[in-house]
mmCIF file of C-alpha atoms and ligand atoms in Angstrom:
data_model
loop_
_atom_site.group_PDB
_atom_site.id
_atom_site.type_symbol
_atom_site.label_atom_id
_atom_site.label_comp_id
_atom_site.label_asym_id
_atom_site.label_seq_id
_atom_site.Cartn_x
_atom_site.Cartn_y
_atom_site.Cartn_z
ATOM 1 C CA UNK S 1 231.024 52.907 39.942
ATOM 2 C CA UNK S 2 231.559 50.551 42.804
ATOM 3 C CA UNK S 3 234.583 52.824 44.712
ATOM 4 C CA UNK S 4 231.932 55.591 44.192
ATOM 5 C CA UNK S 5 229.541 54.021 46.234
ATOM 6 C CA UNK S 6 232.180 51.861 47.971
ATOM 7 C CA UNK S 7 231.908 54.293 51.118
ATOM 8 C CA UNK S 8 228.659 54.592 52.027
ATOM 9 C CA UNK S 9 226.957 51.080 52.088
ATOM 10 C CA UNK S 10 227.179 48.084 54.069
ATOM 11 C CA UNK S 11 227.435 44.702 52.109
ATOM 12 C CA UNK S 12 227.671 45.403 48.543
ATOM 13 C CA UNK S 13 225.468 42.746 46.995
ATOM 14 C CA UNK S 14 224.242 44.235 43.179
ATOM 15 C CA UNK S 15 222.575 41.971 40.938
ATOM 16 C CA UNK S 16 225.467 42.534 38.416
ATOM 17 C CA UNK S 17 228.436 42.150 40.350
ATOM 18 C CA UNK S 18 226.550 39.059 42.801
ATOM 19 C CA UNK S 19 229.450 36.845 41.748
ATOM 20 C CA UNK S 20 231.958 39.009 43.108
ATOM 21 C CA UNK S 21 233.328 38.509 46.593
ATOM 22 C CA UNK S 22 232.614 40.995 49.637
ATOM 23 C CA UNK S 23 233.630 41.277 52.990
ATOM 24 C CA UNK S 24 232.336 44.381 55.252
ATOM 25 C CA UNK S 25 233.220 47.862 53.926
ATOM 26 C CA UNK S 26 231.850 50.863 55.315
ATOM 27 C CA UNK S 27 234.030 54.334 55.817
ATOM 28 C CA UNK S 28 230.490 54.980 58.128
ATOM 29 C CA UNK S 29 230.745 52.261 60.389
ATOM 30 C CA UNK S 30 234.689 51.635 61.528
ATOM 31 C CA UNK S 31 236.491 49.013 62.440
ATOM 32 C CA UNK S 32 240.238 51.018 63.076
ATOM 33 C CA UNK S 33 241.129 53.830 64.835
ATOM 34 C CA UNK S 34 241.799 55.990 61.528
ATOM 35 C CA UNK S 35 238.565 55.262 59.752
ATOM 36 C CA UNK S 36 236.703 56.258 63.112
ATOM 37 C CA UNK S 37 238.529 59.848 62.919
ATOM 38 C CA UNK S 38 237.708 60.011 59.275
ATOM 39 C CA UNK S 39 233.625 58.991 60.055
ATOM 40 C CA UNK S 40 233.759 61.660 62.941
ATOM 41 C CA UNK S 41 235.241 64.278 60.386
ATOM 42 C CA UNK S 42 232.615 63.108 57.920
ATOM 43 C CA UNK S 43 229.639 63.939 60.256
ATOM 44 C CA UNK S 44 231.428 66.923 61.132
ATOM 45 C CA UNK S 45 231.409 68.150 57.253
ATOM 46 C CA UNK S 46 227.737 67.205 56.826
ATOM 47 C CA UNK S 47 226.260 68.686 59.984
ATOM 48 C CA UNK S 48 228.249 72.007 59.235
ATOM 49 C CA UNK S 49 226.707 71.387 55.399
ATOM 50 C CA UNK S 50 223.303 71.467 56.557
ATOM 51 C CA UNK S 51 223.776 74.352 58.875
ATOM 52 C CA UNK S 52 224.805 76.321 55.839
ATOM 53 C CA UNK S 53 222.032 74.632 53.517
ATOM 54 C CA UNK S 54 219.297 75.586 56.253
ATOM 55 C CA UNK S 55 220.605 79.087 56.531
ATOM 56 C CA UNK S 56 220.355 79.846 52.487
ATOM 57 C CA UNK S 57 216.937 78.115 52.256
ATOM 58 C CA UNK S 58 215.403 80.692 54.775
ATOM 59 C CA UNK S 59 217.483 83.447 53.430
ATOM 60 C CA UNK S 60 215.695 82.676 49.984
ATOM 61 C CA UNK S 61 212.989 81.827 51.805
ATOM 62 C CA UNK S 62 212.722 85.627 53.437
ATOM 63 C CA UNK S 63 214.209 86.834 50.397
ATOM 64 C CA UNK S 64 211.016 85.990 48.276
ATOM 65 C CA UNK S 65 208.803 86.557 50.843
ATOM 66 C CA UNK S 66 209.537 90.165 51.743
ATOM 67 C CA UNK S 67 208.844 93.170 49.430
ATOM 68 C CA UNK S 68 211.119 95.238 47.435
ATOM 69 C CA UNK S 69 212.178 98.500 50.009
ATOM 70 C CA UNK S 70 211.112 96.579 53.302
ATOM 71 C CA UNK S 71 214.299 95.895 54.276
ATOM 72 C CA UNK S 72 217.118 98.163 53.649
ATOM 73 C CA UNK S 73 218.099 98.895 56.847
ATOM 74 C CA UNK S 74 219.258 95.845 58.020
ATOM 75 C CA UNK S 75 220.909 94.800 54.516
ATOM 76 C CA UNK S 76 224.470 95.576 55.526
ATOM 77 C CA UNK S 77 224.513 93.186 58.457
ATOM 78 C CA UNK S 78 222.697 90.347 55.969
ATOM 79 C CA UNK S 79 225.808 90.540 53.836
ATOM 80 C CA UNK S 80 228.400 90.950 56.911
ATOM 81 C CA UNK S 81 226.497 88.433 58.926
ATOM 82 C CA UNK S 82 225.522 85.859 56.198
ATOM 83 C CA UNK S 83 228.086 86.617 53.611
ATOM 84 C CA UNK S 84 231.141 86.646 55.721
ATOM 85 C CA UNK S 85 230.790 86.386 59.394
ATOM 86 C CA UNK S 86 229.212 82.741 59.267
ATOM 87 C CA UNK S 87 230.779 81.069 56.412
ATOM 88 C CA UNK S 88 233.791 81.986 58.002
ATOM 89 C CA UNK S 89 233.306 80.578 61.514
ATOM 90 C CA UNK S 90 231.901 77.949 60.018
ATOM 91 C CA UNK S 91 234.374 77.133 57.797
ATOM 92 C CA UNK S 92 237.151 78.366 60.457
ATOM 93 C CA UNK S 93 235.441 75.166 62.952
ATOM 94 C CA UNK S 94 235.489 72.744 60.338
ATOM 95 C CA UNK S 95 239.084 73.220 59.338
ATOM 96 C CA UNK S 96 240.143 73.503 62.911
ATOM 97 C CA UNK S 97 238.295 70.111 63.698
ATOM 98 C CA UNK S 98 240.234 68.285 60.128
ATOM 99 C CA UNK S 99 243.425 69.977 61.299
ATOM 100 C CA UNK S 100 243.693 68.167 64.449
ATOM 101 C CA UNK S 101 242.878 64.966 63.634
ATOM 102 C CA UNK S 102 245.882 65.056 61.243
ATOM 103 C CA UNK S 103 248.535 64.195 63.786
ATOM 104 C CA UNK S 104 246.283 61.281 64.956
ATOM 105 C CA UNK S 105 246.194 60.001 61.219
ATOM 106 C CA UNK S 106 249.312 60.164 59.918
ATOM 107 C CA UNK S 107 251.680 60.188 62.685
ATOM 108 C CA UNK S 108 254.437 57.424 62.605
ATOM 109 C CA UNK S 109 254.143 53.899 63.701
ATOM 110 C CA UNK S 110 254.607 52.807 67.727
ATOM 111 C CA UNK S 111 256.810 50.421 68.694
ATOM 112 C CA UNK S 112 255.916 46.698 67.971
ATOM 113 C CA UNK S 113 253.783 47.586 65.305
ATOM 114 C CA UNK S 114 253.642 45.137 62.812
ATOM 115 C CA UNK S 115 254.731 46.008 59.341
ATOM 116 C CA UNK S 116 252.948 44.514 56.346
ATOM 117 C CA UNK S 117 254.488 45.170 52.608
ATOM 118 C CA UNK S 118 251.618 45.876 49.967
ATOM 119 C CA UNK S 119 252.500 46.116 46.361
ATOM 120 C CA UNK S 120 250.038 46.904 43.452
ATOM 121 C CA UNK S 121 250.144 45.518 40.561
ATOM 122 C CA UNK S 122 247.556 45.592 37.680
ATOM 123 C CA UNK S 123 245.505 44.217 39.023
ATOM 124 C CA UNK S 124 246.103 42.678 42.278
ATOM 125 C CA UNK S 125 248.200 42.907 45.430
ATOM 126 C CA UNK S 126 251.579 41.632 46.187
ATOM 127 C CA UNK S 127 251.580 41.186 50.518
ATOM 128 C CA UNK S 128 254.597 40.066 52.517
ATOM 129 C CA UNK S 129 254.833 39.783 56.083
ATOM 130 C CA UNK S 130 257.786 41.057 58.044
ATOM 131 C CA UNK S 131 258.570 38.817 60.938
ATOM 132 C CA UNK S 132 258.987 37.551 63.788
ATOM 133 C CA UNK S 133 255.705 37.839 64.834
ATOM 134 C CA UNK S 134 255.701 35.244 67.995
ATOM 135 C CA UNK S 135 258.613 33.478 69.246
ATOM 136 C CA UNK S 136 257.407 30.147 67.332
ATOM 137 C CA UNK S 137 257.719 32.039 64.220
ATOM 138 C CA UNK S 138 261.008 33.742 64.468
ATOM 139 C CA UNK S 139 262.721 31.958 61.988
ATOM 140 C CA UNK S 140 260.183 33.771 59.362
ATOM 141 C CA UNK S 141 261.720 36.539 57.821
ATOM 142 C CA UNK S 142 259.405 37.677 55.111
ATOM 143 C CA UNK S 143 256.560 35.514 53.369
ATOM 144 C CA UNK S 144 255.027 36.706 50.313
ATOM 145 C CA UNK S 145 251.064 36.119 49.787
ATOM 146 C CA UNK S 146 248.341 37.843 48.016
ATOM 147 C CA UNK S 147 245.285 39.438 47.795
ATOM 148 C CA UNK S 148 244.635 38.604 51.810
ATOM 149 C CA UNK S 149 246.006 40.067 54.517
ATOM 150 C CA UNK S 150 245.031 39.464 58.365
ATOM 151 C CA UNK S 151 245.835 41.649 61.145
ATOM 152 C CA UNK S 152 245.396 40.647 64.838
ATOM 153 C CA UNK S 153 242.734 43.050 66.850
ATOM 154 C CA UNK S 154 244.110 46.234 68.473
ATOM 155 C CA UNK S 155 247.650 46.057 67.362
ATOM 156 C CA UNK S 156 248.836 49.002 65.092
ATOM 157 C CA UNK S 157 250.212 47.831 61.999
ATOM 158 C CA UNK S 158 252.145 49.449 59.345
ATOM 159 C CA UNK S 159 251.724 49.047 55.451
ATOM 160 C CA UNK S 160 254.709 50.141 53.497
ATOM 161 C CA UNK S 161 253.088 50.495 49.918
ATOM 162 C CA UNK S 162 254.750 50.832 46.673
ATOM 163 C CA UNK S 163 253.601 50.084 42.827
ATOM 164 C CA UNK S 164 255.183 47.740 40.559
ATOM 165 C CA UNK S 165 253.372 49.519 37.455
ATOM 166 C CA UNK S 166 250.909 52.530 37.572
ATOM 167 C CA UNK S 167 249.340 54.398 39.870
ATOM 168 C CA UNK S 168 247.266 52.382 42.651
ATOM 169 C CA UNK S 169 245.342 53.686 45.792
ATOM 170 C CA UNK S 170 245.157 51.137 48.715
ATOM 171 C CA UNK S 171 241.957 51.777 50.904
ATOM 172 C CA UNK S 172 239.863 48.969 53.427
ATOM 173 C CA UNK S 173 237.319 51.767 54.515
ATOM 174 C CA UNK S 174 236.444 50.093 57.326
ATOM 175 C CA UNK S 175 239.677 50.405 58.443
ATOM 176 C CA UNK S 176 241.763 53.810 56.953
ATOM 177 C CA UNK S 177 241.711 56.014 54.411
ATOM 178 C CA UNK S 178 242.975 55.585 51.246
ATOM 179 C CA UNK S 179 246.751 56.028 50.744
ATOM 180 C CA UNK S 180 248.092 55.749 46.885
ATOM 181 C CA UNK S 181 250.613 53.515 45.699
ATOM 182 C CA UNK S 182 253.501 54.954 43.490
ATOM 183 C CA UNK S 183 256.170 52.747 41.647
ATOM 184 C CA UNK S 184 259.798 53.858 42.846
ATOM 185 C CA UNK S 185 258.404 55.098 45.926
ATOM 186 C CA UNK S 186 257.284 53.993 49.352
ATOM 187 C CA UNK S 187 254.204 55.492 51.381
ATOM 188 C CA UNK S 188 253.310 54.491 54.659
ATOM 189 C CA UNK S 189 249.676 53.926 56.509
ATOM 190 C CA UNK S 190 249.387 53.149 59.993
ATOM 191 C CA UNK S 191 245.960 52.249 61.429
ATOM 192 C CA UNK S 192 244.974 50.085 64.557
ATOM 193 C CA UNK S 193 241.864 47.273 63.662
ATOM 194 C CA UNK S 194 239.894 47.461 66.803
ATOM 195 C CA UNK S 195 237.023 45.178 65.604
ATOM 196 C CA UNK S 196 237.184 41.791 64.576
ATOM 197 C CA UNK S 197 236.099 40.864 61.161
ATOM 198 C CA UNK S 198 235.911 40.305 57.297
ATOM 199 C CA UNK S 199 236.471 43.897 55.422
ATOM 200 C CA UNK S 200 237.284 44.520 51.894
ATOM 201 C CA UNK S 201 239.828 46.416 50.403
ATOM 202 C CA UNK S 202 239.894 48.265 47.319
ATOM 203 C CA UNK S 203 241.705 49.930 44.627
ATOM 204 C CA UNK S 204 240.732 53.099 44.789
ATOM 205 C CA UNK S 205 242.714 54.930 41.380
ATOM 206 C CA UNK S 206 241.756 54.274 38.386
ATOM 207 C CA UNK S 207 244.675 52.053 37.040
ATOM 208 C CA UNK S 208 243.660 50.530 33.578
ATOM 209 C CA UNK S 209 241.044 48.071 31.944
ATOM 210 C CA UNK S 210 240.613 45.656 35.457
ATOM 211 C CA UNK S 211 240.994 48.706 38.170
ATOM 212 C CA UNK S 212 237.447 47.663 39.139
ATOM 213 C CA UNK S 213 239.070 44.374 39.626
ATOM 214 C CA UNK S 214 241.350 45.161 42.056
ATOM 215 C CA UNK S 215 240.395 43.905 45.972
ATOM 216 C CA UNK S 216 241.593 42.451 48.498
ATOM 217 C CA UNK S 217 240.214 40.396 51.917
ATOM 218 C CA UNK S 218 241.129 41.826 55.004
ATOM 219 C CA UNK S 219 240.862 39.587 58.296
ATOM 220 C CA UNK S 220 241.017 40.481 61.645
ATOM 221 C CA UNK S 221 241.287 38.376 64.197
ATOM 222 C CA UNK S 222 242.439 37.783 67.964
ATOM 223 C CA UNK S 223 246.687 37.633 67.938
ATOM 224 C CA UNK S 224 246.656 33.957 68.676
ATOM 225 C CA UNK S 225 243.974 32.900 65.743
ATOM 226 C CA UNK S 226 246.916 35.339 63.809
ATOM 227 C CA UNK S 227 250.090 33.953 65.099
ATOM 228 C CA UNK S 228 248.569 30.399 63.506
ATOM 229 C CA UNK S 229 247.880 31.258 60.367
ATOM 230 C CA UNK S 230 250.678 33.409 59.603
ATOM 231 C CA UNK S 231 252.874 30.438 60.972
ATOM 232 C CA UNK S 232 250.587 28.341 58.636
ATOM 233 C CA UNK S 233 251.055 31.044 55.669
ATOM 234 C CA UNK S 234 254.652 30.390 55.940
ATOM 235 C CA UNK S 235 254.952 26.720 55.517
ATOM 236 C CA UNK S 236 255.345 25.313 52.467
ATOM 237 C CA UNK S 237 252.522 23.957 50.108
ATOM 238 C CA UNK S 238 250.975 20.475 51.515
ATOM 239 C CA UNK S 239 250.618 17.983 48.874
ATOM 240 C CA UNK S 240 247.134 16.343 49.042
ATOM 241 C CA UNK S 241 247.366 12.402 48.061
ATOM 242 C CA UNK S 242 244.122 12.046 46.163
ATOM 243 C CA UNK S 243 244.242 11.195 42.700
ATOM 244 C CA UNK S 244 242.711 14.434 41.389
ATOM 245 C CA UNK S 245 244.983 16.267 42.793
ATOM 246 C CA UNK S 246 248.189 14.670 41.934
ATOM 247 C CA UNK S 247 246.974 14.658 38.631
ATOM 248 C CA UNK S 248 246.245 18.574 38.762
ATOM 249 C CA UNK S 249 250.298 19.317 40.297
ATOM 250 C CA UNK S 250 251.673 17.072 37.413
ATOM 251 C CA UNK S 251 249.047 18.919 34.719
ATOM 252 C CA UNK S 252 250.221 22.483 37.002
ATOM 253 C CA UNK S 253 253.801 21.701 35.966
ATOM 254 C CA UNK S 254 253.521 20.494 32.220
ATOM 255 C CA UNK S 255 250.918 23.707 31.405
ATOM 256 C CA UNK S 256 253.964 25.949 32.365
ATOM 257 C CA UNK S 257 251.593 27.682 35.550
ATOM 258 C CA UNK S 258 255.245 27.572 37.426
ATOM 259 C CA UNK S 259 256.614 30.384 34.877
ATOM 260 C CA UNK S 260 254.650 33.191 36.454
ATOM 261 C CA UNK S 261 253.645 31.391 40.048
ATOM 262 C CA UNK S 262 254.898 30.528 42.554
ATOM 263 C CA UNK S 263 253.714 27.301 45.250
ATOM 264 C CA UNK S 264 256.334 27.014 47.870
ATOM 265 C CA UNK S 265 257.266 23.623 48.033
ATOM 266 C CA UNK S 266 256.025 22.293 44.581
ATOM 267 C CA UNK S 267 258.915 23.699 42.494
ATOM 268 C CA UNK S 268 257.052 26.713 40.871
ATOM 269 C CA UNK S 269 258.831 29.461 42.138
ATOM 270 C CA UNK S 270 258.103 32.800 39.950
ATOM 271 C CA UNK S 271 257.111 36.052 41.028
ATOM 272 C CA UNK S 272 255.334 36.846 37.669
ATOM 273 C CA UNK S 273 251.894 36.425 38.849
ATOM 274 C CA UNK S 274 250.072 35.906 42.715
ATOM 275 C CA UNK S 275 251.872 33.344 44.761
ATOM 276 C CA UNK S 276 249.465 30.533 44.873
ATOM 277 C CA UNK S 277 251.004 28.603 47.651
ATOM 278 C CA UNK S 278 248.154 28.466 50.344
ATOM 279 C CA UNK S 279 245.687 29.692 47.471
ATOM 280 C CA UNK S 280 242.793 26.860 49.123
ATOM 281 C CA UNK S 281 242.927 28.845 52.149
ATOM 282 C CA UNK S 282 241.769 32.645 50.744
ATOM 283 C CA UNK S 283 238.085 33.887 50.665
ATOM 284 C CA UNK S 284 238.344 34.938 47.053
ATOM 285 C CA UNK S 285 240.519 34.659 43.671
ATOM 286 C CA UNK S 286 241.574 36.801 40.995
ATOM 287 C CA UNK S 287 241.874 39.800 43.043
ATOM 288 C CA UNK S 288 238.355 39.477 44.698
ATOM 289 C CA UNK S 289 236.857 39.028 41.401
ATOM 290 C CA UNK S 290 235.170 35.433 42.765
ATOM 291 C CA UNK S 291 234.337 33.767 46.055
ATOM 292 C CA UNK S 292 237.040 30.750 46.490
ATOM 293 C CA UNK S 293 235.934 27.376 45.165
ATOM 294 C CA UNK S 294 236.190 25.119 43.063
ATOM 295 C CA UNK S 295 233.969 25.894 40.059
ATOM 296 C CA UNK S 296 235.188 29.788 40.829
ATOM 297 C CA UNK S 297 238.674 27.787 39.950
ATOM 298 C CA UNK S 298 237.593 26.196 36.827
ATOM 299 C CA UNK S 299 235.606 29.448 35.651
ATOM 300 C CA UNK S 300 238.479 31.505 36.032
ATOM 301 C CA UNK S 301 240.799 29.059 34.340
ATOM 302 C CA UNK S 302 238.735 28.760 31.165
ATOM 303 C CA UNK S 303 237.830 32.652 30.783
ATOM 304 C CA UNK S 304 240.313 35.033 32.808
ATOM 305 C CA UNK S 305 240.388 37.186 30.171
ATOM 306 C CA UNK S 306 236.503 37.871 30.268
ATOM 307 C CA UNK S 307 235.931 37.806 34.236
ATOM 308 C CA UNK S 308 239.124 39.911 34.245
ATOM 309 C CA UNK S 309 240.023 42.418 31.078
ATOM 310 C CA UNK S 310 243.481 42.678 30.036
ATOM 311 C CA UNK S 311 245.116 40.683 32.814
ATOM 312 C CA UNK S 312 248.160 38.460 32.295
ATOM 313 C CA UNK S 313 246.623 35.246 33.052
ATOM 314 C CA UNK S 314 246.242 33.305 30.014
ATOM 315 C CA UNK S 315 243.279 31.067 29.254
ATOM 316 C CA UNK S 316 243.352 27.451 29.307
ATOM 317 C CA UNK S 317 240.214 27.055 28.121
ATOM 318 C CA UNK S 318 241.784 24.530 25.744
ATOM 319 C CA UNK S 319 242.368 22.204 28.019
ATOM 320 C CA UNK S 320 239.514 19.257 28.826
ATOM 321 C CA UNK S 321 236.922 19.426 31.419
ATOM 322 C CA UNK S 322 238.913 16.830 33.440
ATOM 323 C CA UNK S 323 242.092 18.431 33.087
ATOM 324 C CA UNK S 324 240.469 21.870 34.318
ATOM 325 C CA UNK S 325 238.790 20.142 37.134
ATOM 326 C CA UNK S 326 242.027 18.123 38.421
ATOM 327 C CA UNK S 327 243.792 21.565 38.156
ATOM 328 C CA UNK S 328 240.828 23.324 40.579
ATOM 329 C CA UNK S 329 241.221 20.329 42.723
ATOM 330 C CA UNK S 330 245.123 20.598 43.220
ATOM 331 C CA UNK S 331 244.413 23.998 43.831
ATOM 332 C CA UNK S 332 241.721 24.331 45.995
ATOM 333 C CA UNK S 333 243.550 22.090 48.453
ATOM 334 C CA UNK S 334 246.088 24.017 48.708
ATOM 335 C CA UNK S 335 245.083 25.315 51.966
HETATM 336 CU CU1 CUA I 1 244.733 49.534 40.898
HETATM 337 CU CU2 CUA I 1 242.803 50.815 40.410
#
């Protein structure tokens, strides 16, 4: 329901979903050179629509109005004019116009674009950074986050997509169209941001029990707000000295969290679930499913299972109030 209408609104704020997070996505008002191609081809499509619409509505219109035997003569060039002649150079402009934006939209990446790795999984997304970005971060080679991905303002970037699972489709309609994700093979989308911002991504296939489940943040800002946090992205987890949150890594470690994630720098290191290392730092959780914080931690950590259908995560609703909010606290600093 929410990819259907995903397109044509502004924020998405329903009283049902309120607890999910948002950032901007609108196909109708773009923020990247491919989704303003796609917006002109839309308006395109709907004035040539309405041409047609108008034209049938006064041919019924005439049609009802006129009397049996009235108007034979001109018949013939009703159904030449209106039956082929106009649908066809219609149709024949419209096609032309969607033809020629194709080179523009799927053409390969320029030089120094960056290149941004998005895998789906059900039902989130794996993102690693190919680097160097900057000569301060040239050591970097590739960092792996998730669910968040910033760009830096009118610099193309590429995504190289695959699927670890089923069937995805990656699409930030502010930014692109939609491009699906296939396990065992790579597909490409190149777009240029051109307007600062928060947008939200999407999956955009239906892919199983959480598909509604499945977004992702999208930041873009100026290259040197970029440069700093991907040079941030790449450090390794900061341990925060307060008691709560020493208490949280020790209760992180002994609940087994380090079998499926991973926190650079705090031992955990599997690449079961989302890498959690600068986790503090995103706008949402779970895939977009709640707005960071820390009782969006502790909710999630009692009842995954019912914000989230059929996901991995395990509950630890077992565990004491205390416990659950040391955990949120070690987590939520991890910025
Ligand atoms: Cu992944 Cu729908």
């Amino acid at each position: 329901m929410r990819n259907l209408n995903a397109g044509f609104e502004g924020q998405f704020t329903p009283g049902l979903l309120a607890d999910a997070w948002h950032g901007e996505h609108s196909a109708l008002q773009p923020a990247g050179n491919a989704a303003t191609e796609i917006a002109a081809l839309f308006w395109a499509m709907a004035v040539g629509a309405a041409v047609i619409w108008l034209l049938m509505v006064a041919l019924g219109a005439y049609a009802f109005r006129t009397h049996q035997g009235l108007h034979p003569p001109r018949l013939p060039w009703f159904i030449i004019g209106g039956g082929m002649a106009v649908p066809s150079v219609v149709l024949a402009v419209l096609l032309g116009f969607g033809l020629s934006a194709m080179p523009r939209l799927v053409g390969p990446a320029p030089q120094g674009a960056l290149r941004v790795h998005v895998t789906g999984e059900q039902w989130w997304w794996r993102v690693s950074y190919e680097t160097p970005t900057s000569p301060e971060a040239e050591r970097i080679e590739r960092i792996e986050l998730a669910n968040e991905i910033h760009l830096p303002v009118d610099r193309p970037v590429e995504f190289v997509l695959d699927s670890a699972d089923v069937i995805h489709s990656f699409w930030i309609p502010s930014l692109a169209g939609k491009v699906d994700t296939f396990p065992g093979r790579t597909t490409r989308l190149v777009v240029t941001p051109t307007s600062e911002g928060v947008y939200q991504g999407v999956c955009a296939e239906f892919c199983g029990g959480s598909h509604a489940w499945m977004e992702f943040t999208v930041v873009v800002e100026s290259a040197k707000a970029f440069d700093t946090w991907l040079t941030s992205q790449a450090a390794p987890a900061v341990a925060t000295p307060d008691e709560a949150s020493t208490r949280g890594q020790t209760l992180f470690r002994q609940q087994g969290c380090g079998a499926c994630h991973t926190v650079r720098g705090h031992v955990a290191r599997s690449r079961v679930g989302p890498d959690l290392t600068h986790i503090g730092g995103r706008h949402s959780i779970a895939a977009g499913r709640l707005p960071n914080g820390h009782e969006a931690l502790i909710r999630w950590l009692r009842d995954p299972k019912g914000l989230k259908p059929e996901g991995l995560m395990p509950s630890f609703a077992m565990l004491p109030e205390d416990d659950l909010a040391a955990l949120a606290t070690y987590l939520h600093a991890l910025k």
